[in-house]
Amino acid sequence: MPRADISFDISQVLPKGGEESVAELSATVVFDAARLTPKPVVVLATPGGTYHRRYWDLQPPGRTGYSKAEYLAAHGLIFIALDYFGGGDSTRPADGDFIGLEVQADAAHLAYEQARQRLRDGTLAPGLPAIDDATFVGIGQSLGGFITMIQQGKYADYAAVGIFGASPLLITGVREQPDWDTLSTEQRRAWVIAENTRQSGNTELEMYHGAPRAQYAGIFHVLDVPDDLLAYDEKECHTLIPRYAGIDGMTPGLAKPFADRITAPLFLAFGDSDVSADPHREPTGYPASPDITVVVIPRMAHMHNFADTRVQLWDRFLAWLPAAI
């Protein structure tokens, strides 16, 4: 299936007067021109923290059927897998401490605007014709879910939105946690900084850091995940994350003001071993959305696309789309 590696200019999000003046967000377009539906759907997808955009197009050796991008493209969609700012092959500024979640959302918005224009112009990817009546849908996994949540709340870019393994209410199941209700937003953020630093084993959390998969056994994957999949994840999907983007993503309630503004239909997806305390309570985090679907998939941990039951989730998403848009 055709793929094209591209990039988007996100220089506008760089601090004014800084040492760097150019920044790019890397992406991969996956599509099958022969199968495009009339008025096709374009999915822009942002991965979780410490995950390369390859998460959406998994190709583990000796295995097939792990690419969500390929699966949706085979059903006539255009799939654009994005790196987040500072991760994967995207620009990694020397001083990345300005890259919080809102800056990530601003960068994703610029990518959306350019993707839409390039598709109209016929310059998005070789072999993809000019299309001026496409419908754009944004999805995000984990950290990418927060980025998409903030992007949609701030810019209303998408006709519909899918949030996979992220919650504007509370993240659970990742580590021992304090009584969040007794802490202000700044106190919550300070606690996350201290805990992330402690877990890193350093006196200071590195500006860009990873998350060795062995430390997240039973969280990112089900406990009996095959060794070869875990090794593939570590080798091919593991990337760095700007520390304040990660801290923002772990701070309960930080994205809630943006989630409150989302008026588009929502698809909220979780594994049965994931980060939501109560998936069926998640719609309360999006009071302005008139149409919310919640899906909980069995035998699925936080990184959904590695699960044996991943196709159940992909099919549910595909079935939801026509009514949502």
PDB file of C-alpha atoms in Angstrom:
ATOM      1  CA  MET A   1       0.000   0.000   0.000  1.00  0.00           C
ATOM      2  CA  PRO A   2       1.423   3.449  -0.913  1.00  0.00           C
ATOM      3  CA  ARG A   3       3.088   5.499   1.798  1.00  0.00           C
ATOM      4  CA  ALA A   4       4.695   8.899   1.664  1.00  0.00           C
ATOM      5  CA  ASP A   5       6.858  10.459   4.366  1.00  0.00           C
ATOM      6  CA  ILE A   6       6.202  14.205   4.481  1.00  0.00           C
ATOM      7  CA  SER A   7       6.658  17.109   6.872  1.00  0.00           C
ATOM      8  CA  PHE A   8       4.750  20.210   7.929  1.00  0.00           C
ATOM      9  CA  ASP A   9       6.199  23.615   8.762  1.00  0.00           C
ATOM     10  CA  ILE A  10       5.412  24.454  12.393  1.00  0.00           C
ATOM     11  CA  SER A  11       7.924  27.279  12.786  1.00  0.00           C
ATOM     12  CA  GLN A  12       5.168  29.589  14.039  1.00  0.00           C
ATOM     13  CA  VAL A  13       5.115  27.810  17.409  1.00  0.00           C
ATOM     14  CA  LEU A  14       8.785  28.542  18.130  1.00  0.00           C
ATOM     15  CA  PRO A  15       9.457  31.234  20.752  1.00  0.00           C
ATOM     16  CA  LYS A  16      10.017  34.634  19.187  1.00  0.00           C
ATOM     17  CA  GLY A  17      13.618  35.761  19.416  1.00  0.00           C
ATOM     18  CA  GLY A  18      14.896  32.241  20.053  1.00  0.00           C
ATOM     19  CA  GLU A  19      17.989  30.669  18.541  1.00  0.00           C
ATOM     20  CA  GLU A  20      15.991  28.482  16.150  1.00  0.00           C
ATOM     21  CA  SER A  21      13.677  29.773  13.441  1.00  0.00           C
ATOM     22  CA  VAL A  22      12.587  26.596  11.625  1.00  0.00           C
ATOM     23  CA  ALA A  23      10.673  23.597  12.966  1.00  0.00           C
ATOM     24  CA  GLU A  24       8.938  20.707  11.243  1.00  0.00           C
ATOM     25  CA  LEU A  25       6.456  18.025  12.214  1.00  0.00           C
ATOM     26  CA  SER A  26       7.076  14.688  10.500  1.00  0.00           C
ATOM     27  CA  ALA A  27       4.246  12.586   9.105  1.00  0.00           C
ATOM     28  CA  THR A  28       3.462   9.541   6.980  1.00  0.00           C
ATOM     29  CA  VAL A  29       0.503   9.434   4.580  1.00  0.00           C
ATOM     30  CA  VAL A  30      -0.996   5.979   3.972  1.00  0.00           C
ATOM     31  CA  PHE A  31      -3.651   5.570   1.281  1.00  0.00           C
ATOM     32  CA  ASP A  32      -4.950   3.449  -1.586  1.00  0.00           C
ATOM     33  CA  ALA A  33      -6.001   5.759  -4.422  1.00  0.00           C
ATOM     34  CA  ALA A  34      -8.019   2.979  -6.085  1.00  0.00           C
ATOM     35  CA  ARG A  35     -10.166   2.522  -2.978  1.00  0.00           C
ATOM     36  CA  LEU A  36     -10.837   6.130  -2.034  1.00  0.00           C
ATOM     37  CA  THR A  37     -14.471   6.715  -1.226  1.00  0.00           C
ATOM     38  CA  PRO A  38     -16.375   9.706  -2.620  1.00  0.00           C
ATOM     39  CA  LYS A  39     -15.728  12.696  -0.358  1.00  0.00           C
ATOM     40  CA  PRO A  40     -13.113  10.652   1.500  1.00  0.00           C
ATOM     41  CA  VAL A  41     -12.376  10.839   5.186  1.00  0.00           C
ATOM     42  CA  VAL A  42      -8.887  11.982   6.167  1.00  0.00           C
ATOM     43  CA  VAL A  43      -7.700  10.848   9.594  1.00  0.00           C
ATOM     44  CA  LEU A  44      -4.898  12.791  11.295  1.00  0.00           C
ATOM     45  CA  ALA A  45      -3.460  10.701  14.112  1.00  0.00           C
ATOM     46  CA  THR A  46      -1.064  11.633  16.925  1.00  0.00           C
ATOM     47  CA  PRO A  47       0.604   8.871  18.990  1.00  0.00           C
ATOM     48  CA  GLY A  48       1.189   8.543  22.711  1.00  0.00           C
ATOM     49  CA  GLY A  49       4.127   9.918  24.659  1.00  0.00           C
ATOM     50  CA  THR A  50       7.466   8.244  23.825  1.00  0.00           C
ATOM     51  CA  TYR A  51       5.856   6.705  20.731  1.00  0.00           C
ATOM     52  CA  HIS A  52       6.984   7.332  17.158  1.00  0.00           C
ATOM     53  CA  ARG A  53       4.260   7.883  14.539  1.00  0.00           C
ATOM     54  CA  ARG A  54       5.086   4.304  13.480  1.00  0.00           C
ATOM     55  CA  TYR A  55       2.680   3.267  16.276  1.00  0.00           C
ATOM     56  CA  TRP A  56      -0.135   3.802  13.751  1.00  0.00           C
ATOM     57  CA  ASP A  57       1.565   1.674  11.087  1.00  0.00           C
ATOM     58  CA  LEU A  58       3.043  -1.230  13.022  1.00  0.00           C
ATOM     59  CA  GLN A  59       4.955  -3.795  10.942  1.00  0.00           C
ATOM     60  CA  PRO A  60       6.409  -6.316  13.433  1.00  0.00           C
ATOM     61  CA  PRO A  61       8.592  -8.944  11.721  1.00  0.00           C
ATOM     62  CA  GLY A  62       6.815 -12.236  11.096  1.00  0.00           C
ATOM     63  CA  ARG A  63       3.394 -10.758  11.873  1.00  0.00           C
ATOM     64  CA  THR A  64       0.679  -9.082   9.819  1.00  0.00           C
ATOM     65  CA  GLY A  65      -2.432  -7.043  10.517  1.00  0.00           C
ATOM     66  CA  TYR A  66      -1.012  -4.616  13.099  1.00  0.00           C
ATOM     67  CA  SER A  67      -1.244  -1.427  11.025  1.00  0.00           C
ATOM     68  CA  LYS A  68      -4.296   0.679  11.817  1.00  0.00           C
ATOM     69  CA  ALA A  69      -3.270   3.070   9.052  1.00  0.00           C
ATOM     70  CA  GLU A  70      -3.261   0.262   6.474  1.00  0.00           C
ATOM     71  CA  TYR A  71      -6.545  -1.150   7.771  1.00  0.00           C
ATOM     72  CA  LEU A  72      -8.393   2.156   7.485  1.00  0.00           C
ATOM     73  CA  ALA A  73      -6.797   2.963   4.112  1.00  0.00           C
ATOM     74  CA  ALA A  74      -8.041  -0.393   2.802  1.00  0.00           C
ATOM     75  CA  HIS A  75     -11.545   0.866   3.650  1.00  0.00           C
ATOM     76  CA  GLY A  76     -11.102   3.996   1.536  1.00  0.00           C
ATOM     77  CA  LEU A  77      -9.748   6.477   4.096  1.00  0.00           C
ATOM     78  CA  ILE A  78      -6.611   8.602   3.899  1.00  0.00           C
ATOM     79  CA  PHE A  79      -4.508   8.180   7.023  1.00  0.00           C
ATOM     80  CA  ILE A  80      -1.908  10.732   8.135  1.00  0.00           C
ATOM     81  CA  ALA A  81       0.255   9.523  11.017  1.00  0.00           C
ATOM     82  CA  LEU A  82       1.895  12.452  12.797  1.00  0.00           C
ATOM     83  CA  ASP A  83       4.832  12.656  15.143  1.00  0.00           C
ATOM     84  CA  TYR A  84       4.310  15.082  17.997  1.00  0.00           C
ATOM     85  CA  PHE A  85       6.642  18.083  18.302  1.00  0.00           C
ATOM     86  CA  GLY A  86       9.994  16.956  19.681  1.00  0.00           C
ATOM     87  CA  GLY A  87       9.307  13.263  19.100  1.00  0.00           C
ATOM     88  CA  GLY A  88      10.013  10.809  16.303  1.00  0.00           C
ATOM     89  CA  ASP A  89      11.602  12.500  13.300  1.00  0.00           C
ATOM     90  CA  SER A  90      10.219  15.941  14.092  1.00  0.00           C
ATOM     91  CA  THR A  91      12.348  18.922  15.063  1.00  0.00           C
ATOM     92  CA  ARG A  92      13.779  18.707  18.567  1.00  0.00           C
ATOM     93  CA  PRO A  93      14.737  22.237  19.701  1.00  0.00           C
ATOM     94  CA  ALA A  94      17.861  22.581  21.839  1.00  0.00           C
ATOM     95  CA  ASP A  95      15.728  24.154  24.555  1.00  0.00           C
ATOM     96  CA  GLY A  96      12.435  22.295  24.489  1.00  0.00           C
ATOM     97  CA  ASP A  97      10.946  23.437  27.775  1.00  0.00           C
ATOM     98  CA  PHE A  98       8.420  25.658  25.996  1.00  0.00           C
ATOM     99  CA  ILE A  99       6.788  22.560  24.478  1.00  0.00           C
ATOM    100  CA  GLY A 100       3.813  21.886  26.709  1.00  0.00           C
ATOM    101  CA  LEU A 101       0.541  20.335  25.581  1.00  0.00           C
ATOM    102  CA  GLU A 102      -0.920  23.572  24.244  1.00  0.00           C
ATOM    103  CA  VAL A 103       2.140  24.168  22.049  1.00  0.00           C
ATOM    104  CA  GLN A 104       1.789  20.569  20.842  1.00  0.00           C
ATOM    105  CA  ALA A 105      -1.834  21.297  19.944  1.00  0.00           C
ATOM    106  CA  ASP A 106      -0.810  24.474  18.121  1.00  0.00           C
ATOM    107  CA  ALA A 107       1.701  22.454  16.086  1.00  0.00           C
ATOM    108  CA  ALA A 108      -0.926  19.810  15.265  1.00  0.00           C
ATOM    109  CA  HIS A 109      -3.288  22.574  14.143  1.00  0.00           C
ATOM    110  CA  LEU A 110      -0.679  23.897  11.708  1.00  0.00           C
ATOM    111  CA  ALA A 111      -0.209  20.366  10.353  1.00  0.00           C
ATOM    112  CA  TYR A 112      -3.969  20.047   9.855  1.00  0.00           C
ATOM    113  CA  GLU A 113      -4.202  23.362   7.983  1.00  0.00           C
ATOM    114  CA  GLN A 114      -1.336  22.439   5.670  1.00  0.00           C
ATOM    115  CA  ALA A 115      -2.620  18.906   5.088  1.00  0.00           C
ATOM    116  CA  ARG A 116      -6.016  20.269   4.074  1.00  0.00           C
ATOM    117  CA  GLN A 117      -4.511  22.789   1.665  1.00  0.00           C
ATOM    118  CA  ARG A 118      -2.075  20.320   0.136  1.00  0.00           C
ATOM    119  CA  LEU A 119      -4.855  17.797  -0.417  1.00  0.00           C
ATOM    120  CA  ARG A 120      -6.871  20.459  -2.250  1.00  0.00           C
ATOM    121  CA  ASP A 121      -3.802  21.317  -4.334  1.00  0.00           C
ATOM    122  CA  GLY A 122      -2.963  17.681  -5.087  1.00  0.00           C
ATOM    123  CA  THR A 123       0.457  18.003  -3.414  1.00  0.00           C
ATOM    124  CA  LEU A 124      -0.084  16.013  -0.209  1.00  0.00           C
ATOM    125  CA  ALA A 125       1.511  12.789  -1.465  1.00  0.00           C
ATOM    126  CA  PRO A 126       2.609  11.357  -4.830  1.00  0.00           C
ATOM    127  CA  GLY A 127      -0.242   9.376  -6.397  1.00  0.00           C
ATOM    128  CA  LEU A 128      -2.940  11.081  -4.349  1.00  0.00           C
ATOM    129  CA  PRO A 129      -5.231  13.250  -6.486  1.00  0.00           C
ATOM    130  CA  ALA A 130      -6.438  16.726  -5.624  1.00  0.00           C
ATOM    131  CA  ILE A 131      -9.483  16.489  -3.344  1.00  0.00           C
ATOM    132  CA  ASP A 132     -11.438  19.532  -2.180  1.00  0.00           C
ATOM    133  CA  ASP A 133     -14.384  17.843  -0.456  1.00  0.00           C
ATOM    134  CA  ALA A 134     -12.682  15.600   2.093  1.00  0.00           C
ATOM    135  CA  THR A 135     -13.861  15.357   5.700  1.00  0.00           C
ATOM    136  CA  PHE A 136     -11.154  15.587   8.362  1.00  0.00           C
ATOM    137  CA  VAL A 137     -11.235  13.586  11.591  1.00  0.00           C
ATOM    138  CA  GLY A 138      -8.642  13.873  14.361  1.00  0.00           C
ATOM    139  CA  ILE A 139      -7.596  11.023  16.616  1.00  0.00           C
ATOM    140  CA  GLY A 140      -4.983  10.674  19.327  1.00  0.00           C
ATOM    141  CA  GLN A 141      -3.663   7.935  21.589  1.00  0.00           C
ATOM    142  CA  SER A 142      -2.728   8.723  25.208  1.00  0.00           C
ATOM    143  CA  LEU A 143      -0.596  11.923  25.024  1.00  0.00           C
ATOM    144  CA  GLY A 144      -1.827  12.278  21.458  1.00  0.00           C
ATOM    145  CA  GLY A 145      -5.361  12.133  22.819  1.00  0.00           C
ATOM    146  CA  PHE A 146      -4.663  15.159  24.995  1.00  0.00           C
ATOM    147  CA  ILE A 147      -3.043  16.980  22.081  1.00  0.00           C
ATOM    148  CA  THR A 148      -6.087  16.294  19.885  1.00  0.00           C
ATOM    149  CA  MET A 149      -8.438  17.220  22.734  1.00  0.00           C
ATOM    150  CA  ILE A 150      -6.759  20.604  23.216  1.00  0.00           C
ATOM    151  CA  GLN A 151      -6.462  21.193  19.465  1.00  0.00           C
ATOM    152  CA  GLN A 152     -10.182  20.576  18.957  1.00  0.00           C
ATOM    153  CA  GLY A 153     -11.201  22.661  21.963  1.00  0.00           C
ATOM    154  CA  LYS A 154      -9.038  25.556  20.793  1.00  0.00           C
ATOM    155  CA  TYR A 155      -9.523  25.428  17.004  1.00  0.00           C
ATOM    156  CA  ALA A 156     -12.502  23.121  16.215  1.00  0.00           C
ATOM    157  CA  ASP A 157     -10.521  21.698  13.284  1.00  0.00           C
ATOM    158  CA  TYR A 158     -12.282  18.361  12.896  1.00  0.00           C
ATOM    159  CA  ALA A 159     -15.770  17.169  11.966  1.00  0.00           C
ATOM    160  CA  ALA A 160     -15.378  14.414  14.574  1.00  0.00           C
ATOM    161  CA  VAL A 161     -12.739  13.341  17.085  1.00  0.00           C
ATOM    162  CA  GLY A 162     -11.477  10.034  18.481  1.00  0.00           C
ATOM    163  CA  ILE A 163      -9.770  10.010  21.885  1.00  0.00           C
ATOM    164  CA  PHE A 164      -7.996   6.724  22.586  1.00  0.00           C
ATOM    165  CA  GLY A 165      -6.729   6.017  26.109  1.00  0.00           C
ATOM    166  CA  ALA A 166      -6.865   9.586  27.438  1.00  0.00           C
ATOM    167  CA  SER A 167      -9.159  11.308  29.917  1.00  0.00           C
ATOM    168  CA  PRO A 168      -9.809  14.971  30.750  1.00  0.00           C
ATOM    169  CA  LEU A 169     -10.924  13.804  34.196  1.00  0.00           C
ATOM    170  CA  LEU A 170      -8.284  11.598  35.795  1.00  0.00           C
ATOM    171  CA  ILE A 171      -5.573   9.176  34.707  1.00  0.00           C
ATOM    172  CA  THR A 172      -5.349   6.022  36.795  1.00  0.00           C
ATOM    173  CA  GLY A 173      -3.447   2.754  36.751  1.00  0.00           C
ATOM    174  CA  VAL A 174      -0.062   4.281  35.950  1.00  0.00           C
ATOM    175  CA  ARG A 175       1.462   4.620  39.412  1.00  0.00           C
ATOM    176  CA  GLU A 176       0.562   5.230  43.051  1.00  0.00           C
ATOM    177  CA  GLN A 177      -1.137   8.601  43.200  1.00  0.00           C
ATOM    178  CA  PRO A 178      -1.958  11.266  45.781  1.00  0.00           C
ATOM    179  CA  ASP A 179      -5.423  12.479  46.639  1.00  0.00           C
ATOM    180  CA  TRP A 180      -5.768  14.735  43.616  1.00  0.00           C
ATOM    181  CA  ASP A 181      -8.882  16.428  44.963  1.00  0.00           C
ATOM    182  CA  THR A 182      -6.815  18.065  47.703  1.00  0.00           C
ATOM    183  CA  LEU A 183      -4.298  19.567  45.252  1.00  0.00           C
ATOM    184  CA  SER A 184      -4.470  22.616  43.008  1.00  0.00           C
ATOM    185  CA  THR A 185      -3.443  22.339  39.343  1.00  0.00           C
ATOM    186  CA  GLU A 186       0.020  23.702  40.140  1.00  0.00           C
ATOM    187  CA  GLN A 187       0.401  21.295  43.065  1.00  0.00           C
ATOM    188  CA  ARG A 188      -0.656  18.412  40.826  1.00  0.00           C
ATOM    189  CA  ARG A 189       1.911  19.447  38.237  1.00  0.00           C
ATOM    190  CA  ALA A 190       4.648  19.738  40.886  1.00  0.00           C
ATOM    191  CA  TRP A 191       3.835  16.239  42.149  1.00  0.00           C
ATOM    192  CA  VAL A 192       4.064  14.804  38.621  1.00  0.00           C
ATOM    193  CA  ILE A 193       7.425  16.515  38.051  1.00  0.00           C
ATOM    194  CA  ALA A 194       8.830  15.108  41.289  1.00  0.00           C
ATOM    195  CA  GLU A 195       7.489  11.612  40.616  1.00  0.00           C
ATOM    196  CA  ASN A 196       8.697  11.510  37.006  1.00  0.00           C
ATOM    197  CA  THR A 197      12.139  12.655  38.176  1.00  0.00           C
ATOM    198  CA  ARG A 198      12.208   9.964  40.858  1.00  0.00           C
ATOM    199  CA  GLN A 199      11.254   7.257  38.375  1.00  0.00           C
ATOM    200  CA  SER A 200      13.961   8.402  35.964  1.00  0.00           C
ATOM    201  CA  GLY A 201      16.607   7.702  38.614  1.00  0.00           C
ATOM    202  CA  ASN A 202      18.139  11.152  38.100  1.00  0.00           C
ATOM    203  CA  THR A 203      18.219  14.308  40.206  1.00  0.00           C
ATOM    204  CA  GLU A 204      16.568  16.178  37.336  1.00  0.00           C
ATOM    205  CA  LEU A 205      14.172  14.989  34.645  1.00  0.00           C
ATOM    206  CA  GLU A 206      15.928  15.193  31.290  1.00  0.00           C
ATOM    207  CA  MET A 207      14.563  17.752  28.826  1.00  0.00           C
ATOM    208  CA  TYR A 208      13.816  14.924  26.380  1.00  0.00           C
ATOM    209  CA  HIS A 209      13.379  11.490  27.863  1.00  0.00           C
ATOM    210  CA  GLY A 210      12.004   8.080  26.985  1.00  0.00           C
ATOM    211  CA  ALA A 211      10.010   5.397  28.772  1.00  0.00           C
ATOM    212  CA  PRO A 212      11.747   2.003  28.670  1.00  0.00           C
ATOM    213  CA  ARG A 213       9.000  -0.499  27.998  1.00  0.00           C
ATOM    214  CA  ALA A 214      10.111  -2.844  30.785  1.00  0.00           C
ATOM    215  CA  GLN A 215       9.119  -0.148  33.313  1.00  0.00           C
ATOM    216  CA  TYR A 216       5.557  -0.175  31.979  1.00  0.00           C
ATOM    217  CA  ALA A 217       4.867  -3.898  31.823  1.00  0.00           C
ATOM    218  CA  GLY A 218       1.173  -4.504  32.318  1.00  0.00           C
ATOM    219  CA  ILE A 219       0.382  -0.849  31.534  1.00  0.00           C
ATOM    220  CA  PHE A 220       1.324  -0.292  27.895  1.00  0.00           C
ATOM    221  CA  HIS A 221       0.696  -3.957  27.062  1.00  0.00           C
ATOM    222  CA  VAL A 222      -1.173  -6.896  28.553  1.00  0.00           C
ATOM    223  CA  LEU A 223       1.044  -8.905  30.888  1.00  0.00           C
ATOM    224  CA  ASP A 224       1.384 -11.841  28.497  1.00  0.00           C
ATOM    225  CA  VAL A 225       2.380  -9.736  25.491  1.00  0.00           C
ATOM    226  CA  PRO A 226       4.705 -11.807  23.257  1.00  0.00           C
ATOM    227  CA  ASP A 227       8.391 -11.032  23.704  1.00  0.00           C
ATOM    228  CA  ASP A 228       8.880 -10.224  20.036  1.00  0.00           C
ATOM    229  CA  LEU A 229       6.161  -7.533  20.114  1.00  0.00           C
ATOM    230  CA  LEU A 230       7.677  -5.955  23.208  1.00  0.00           C
ATOM    231  CA  ALA A 231      11.107  -5.956  21.558  1.00  0.00           C
ATOM    232  CA  TYR A 232       9.652  -4.421  18.397  1.00  0.00           C
ATOM    233  CA  ASP A 233       7.969  -1.702  20.427  1.00  0.00           C
ATOM    234  CA  GLU A 234      11.238  -0.854  22.191  1.00  0.00           C
ATOM    235  CA  LYS A 235      13.316  -0.877  19.003  1.00  0.00           C
ATOM    236  CA  GLU A 236      10.996   0.667  16.413  1.00  0.00           C
ATOM    237  CA  CYS A 237       8.405   2.720  18.292  1.00  0.00           C
ATOM    238  CA  HIS A 238      10.298   4.162  21.255  1.00  0.00           C
ATOM    239  CA  THR A 239      11.152   7.857  20.933  1.00  0.00           C
ATOM    240  CA  LEU A 240      11.714  10.828  23.217  1.00  0.00           C
ATOM    241  CA  ILE A 241       9.182  13.223  24.691  1.00  0.00           C
ATOM    242  CA  PRO A 242       9.697  16.862  25.759  1.00  0.00           C
ATOM    243  CA  ARG A 243       9.523  16.776  29.537  1.00  0.00           C
ATOM    244  CA  TYR A 244       6.846  19.448  29.982  1.00  0.00           C
ATOM    245  CA  ALA A 245       4.585  17.901  27.369  1.00  0.00           C
ATOM    246  CA  GLY A 246       4.777  14.665  29.336  1.00  0.00           C
ATOM    247  CA  ILE A 247       4.220  16.435  32.640  1.00  0.00           C
ATOM    248  CA  ASP A 248       1.173  18.239  31.253  1.00  0.00           C
ATOM    249  CA  GLY A 249      -0.207  14.945  29.968  1.00  0.00           C
ATOM    250  CA  MET A 250       0.111  13.356  33.409  1.00  0.00           C
ATOM    251  CA  THR A 251      -1.445  16.306  35.272  1.00  0.00           C
ATOM    252  CA  PRO A 252      -5.122  15.550  35.992  1.00  0.00           C
ATOM    253  CA  GLY A 253      -7.565  18.145  34.742  1.00  0.00           C
ATOM    254  CA  LEU A 254      -5.074  20.206  32.746  1.00  0.00           C
ATOM    255  CA  ALA A 255      -6.858  19.560  29.435  1.00  0.00           C
ATOM    256  CA  LYS A 256     -10.355  19.845  30.902  1.00  0.00           C
ATOM    257  CA  PRO A 257     -10.995  23.526  29.935  1.00  0.00           C
ATOM    258  CA  PHE A 258     -10.388  22.560  26.302  1.00  0.00           C
ATOM    259  CA  ALA A 259     -12.442  19.368  26.506  1.00  0.00           C
ATOM    260  CA  ASP A 260     -15.309  21.502  27.827  1.00  0.00           C
ATOM    261  CA  ARG A 261     -15.405  23.394  24.505  1.00  0.00           C
ATOM    262  CA  ILE A 262     -15.574  20.428  22.136  1.00  0.00           C
ATOM    263  CA  THR A 263     -18.855  20.441  20.221  1.00  0.00           C
ATOM    264  CA  ALA A 264     -18.017  17.712  17.676  1.00  0.00           C
ATOM    265  CA  PRO A 265     -19.073  14.047  17.955  1.00  0.00           C
ATOM    266  CA  LEU A 266     -16.632  12.014  20.045  1.00  0.00           C
ATOM    267  CA  PHE A 267     -15.430   8.421  19.977  1.00  0.00           C
ATOM    268  CA  LEU A 268     -13.875   7.544  23.348  1.00  0.00           C
ATOM    269  CA  ALA A 269     -11.967   4.258  23.384  1.00  0.00           C
ATOM    270  CA  PHE A 270     -10.295   2.327  26.187  1.00  0.00           C
ATOM    271  CA  GLY A 271      -8.901  -1.108  26.794  1.00  0.00           C
ATOM    272  CA  ASP A 272     -10.257  -3.034  29.739  1.00  0.00           C
ATOM    273  CA  SER A 273      -6.845  -2.427  31.350  1.00  0.00           C
ATOM    274  CA  ASP A 274      -6.292   1.257  30.689  1.00  0.00           C
ATOM    275  CA  VAL A 275      -6.019   4.683  32.311  1.00  0.00           C
ATOM    276  CA  SER A 276      -9.665   5.617  32.937  1.00  0.00           C
ATOM    277  CA  ALA A 277     -11.038   5.061  36.434  1.00  0.00           C
ATOM    278  CA  ASP A 278     -14.503   4.585  34.909  1.00  0.00           C
ATOM    279  CA  PRO A 279     -14.787   4.710  31.089  1.00  0.00           C
ATOM    280  CA  HIS A 280     -18.562   5.089  31.255  1.00  0.00           C
ATOM    281  CA  ARG A 281     -18.145   8.299  33.234  1.00  0.00           C
ATOM    282  CA  GLU A 282     -15.847   9.832  30.606  1.00  0.00           C
ATOM    283  CA  PRO A 283     -18.637  11.628  28.674  1.00  0.00           C
ATOM    284  CA  THR A 284     -19.061  13.967  31.649  1.00  0.00           C
ATOM    285  CA  GLY A 285     -15.688  15.435  30.688  1.00  0.00           C
ATOM    286  CA  TYR A 286     -17.124  16.771  27.417  1.00  0.00           C
ATOM    287  CA  PRO A 287     -20.307  18.669  28.361  1.00  0.00           C
ATOM    288  CA  ALA A 288     -20.665  20.502  25.019  1.00  0.00           C
ATOM    289  CA  SER A 289     -20.480  17.462  22.738  1.00  0.00           C
ATOM    290  CA  PRO A 290     -23.951  16.315  21.646  1.00  0.00           C
ATOM    291  CA  ASP A 291     -22.886  12.845  20.484  1.00  0.00           C
ATOM    292  CA  ILE A 292     -20.490  10.648  22.476  1.00  0.00           C
ATOM    293  CA  THR A 293     -19.711   6.978  21.952  1.00  0.00           C
ATOM    294  CA  VAL A 294     -17.750   5.004  24.561  1.00  0.00           C
ATOM    295  CA  VAL A 295     -16.072   1.708  23.705  1.00  0.00           C
ATOM    296  CA  VAL A 296     -14.185  -0.614  26.068  1.00  0.00           C
ATOM    297  CA  ILE A 297     -12.334  -3.469  24.380  1.00  0.00           C
ATOM    298  CA  PRO A 298     -11.404  -6.709  26.217  1.00  0.00           C
ATOM    299  CA  ARG A 299      -7.821  -7.976  26.530  1.00  0.00           C
ATOM    300  CA  MET A 300      -6.473  -4.569  25.664  1.00  0.00           C
ATOM    301  CA  ALA A 301      -4.015  -2.446  27.660  1.00  0.00           C
ATOM    302  CA  HIS A 302      -3.038   1.174  27.126  1.00  0.00           C
ATOM    303  CA  MET A 303      -1.348   0.870  23.714  1.00  0.00           C
ATOM    304  CA  HIS A 304      -4.348  -0.421  21.826  1.00  0.00           C
ATOM    305  CA  ASN A 305      -2.795  -1.247  18.466  1.00  0.00           C
ATOM    306  CA  PHE A 306      -0.594  -3.999  19.927  1.00  0.00           C
ATOM    307  CA  ALA A 307      -3.546  -5.912  21.403  1.00  0.00           C
ATOM    308  CA  ASP A 308      -4.876  -9.178  19.972  1.00  0.00           C
ATOM    309  CA  THR A 309      -8.306  -7.535  19.993  1.00  0.00           C
ATOM    310  CA  ARG A 310      -7.211  -4.419  18.074  1.00  0.00           C
ATOM    311  CA  VAL A 311      -9.411  -5.165  15.031  1.00  0.00           C
ATOM    312  CA  GLN A 312     -12.507  -5.049  17.253  1.00  0.00           C
ATOM    313  CA  LEU A 313     -11.604  -1.467  18.072  1.00  0.00           C
ATOM    314  CA  TRP A 314     -10.799  -0.521  14.487  1.00  0.00           C
ATOM    315  CA  ASP A 315     -14.114  -1.957  13.273  1.00  0.00           C
ATOM    316  CA  ARG A 316     -16.047  -0.080  15.941  1.00  0.00           C
ATOM    317  CA  PHE A 317     -14.338   3.144  14.882  1.00  0.00           C
ATOM    318  CA  LEU A 318     -15.128   2.509  11.212  1.00  0.00           C
ATOM    319  CA  ALA A 319     -18.768   1.762  12.045  1.00  0.00           C
ATOM    320  CA  TRP A 320     -19.029   4.974  14.089  1.00  0.00           C
ATOM    321  CA  LEU A 321     -17.642   7.312  11.421  1.00  0.00           C
ATOM    322  CA  PRO A 322     -20.570   7.521   8.943  1.00  0.00           C
ATOM    323  CA  ALA A 323     -23.076   8.598  11.582  1.00  0.00           C
ATOM    324  CA  ALA A 324     -20.599  10.949  13.275  1.00  0.00           C
ATOM    325  CA  ILE A 325     -19.727  12.971  10.192  1.00  0.00           C
TER     326      ILE A 325
END
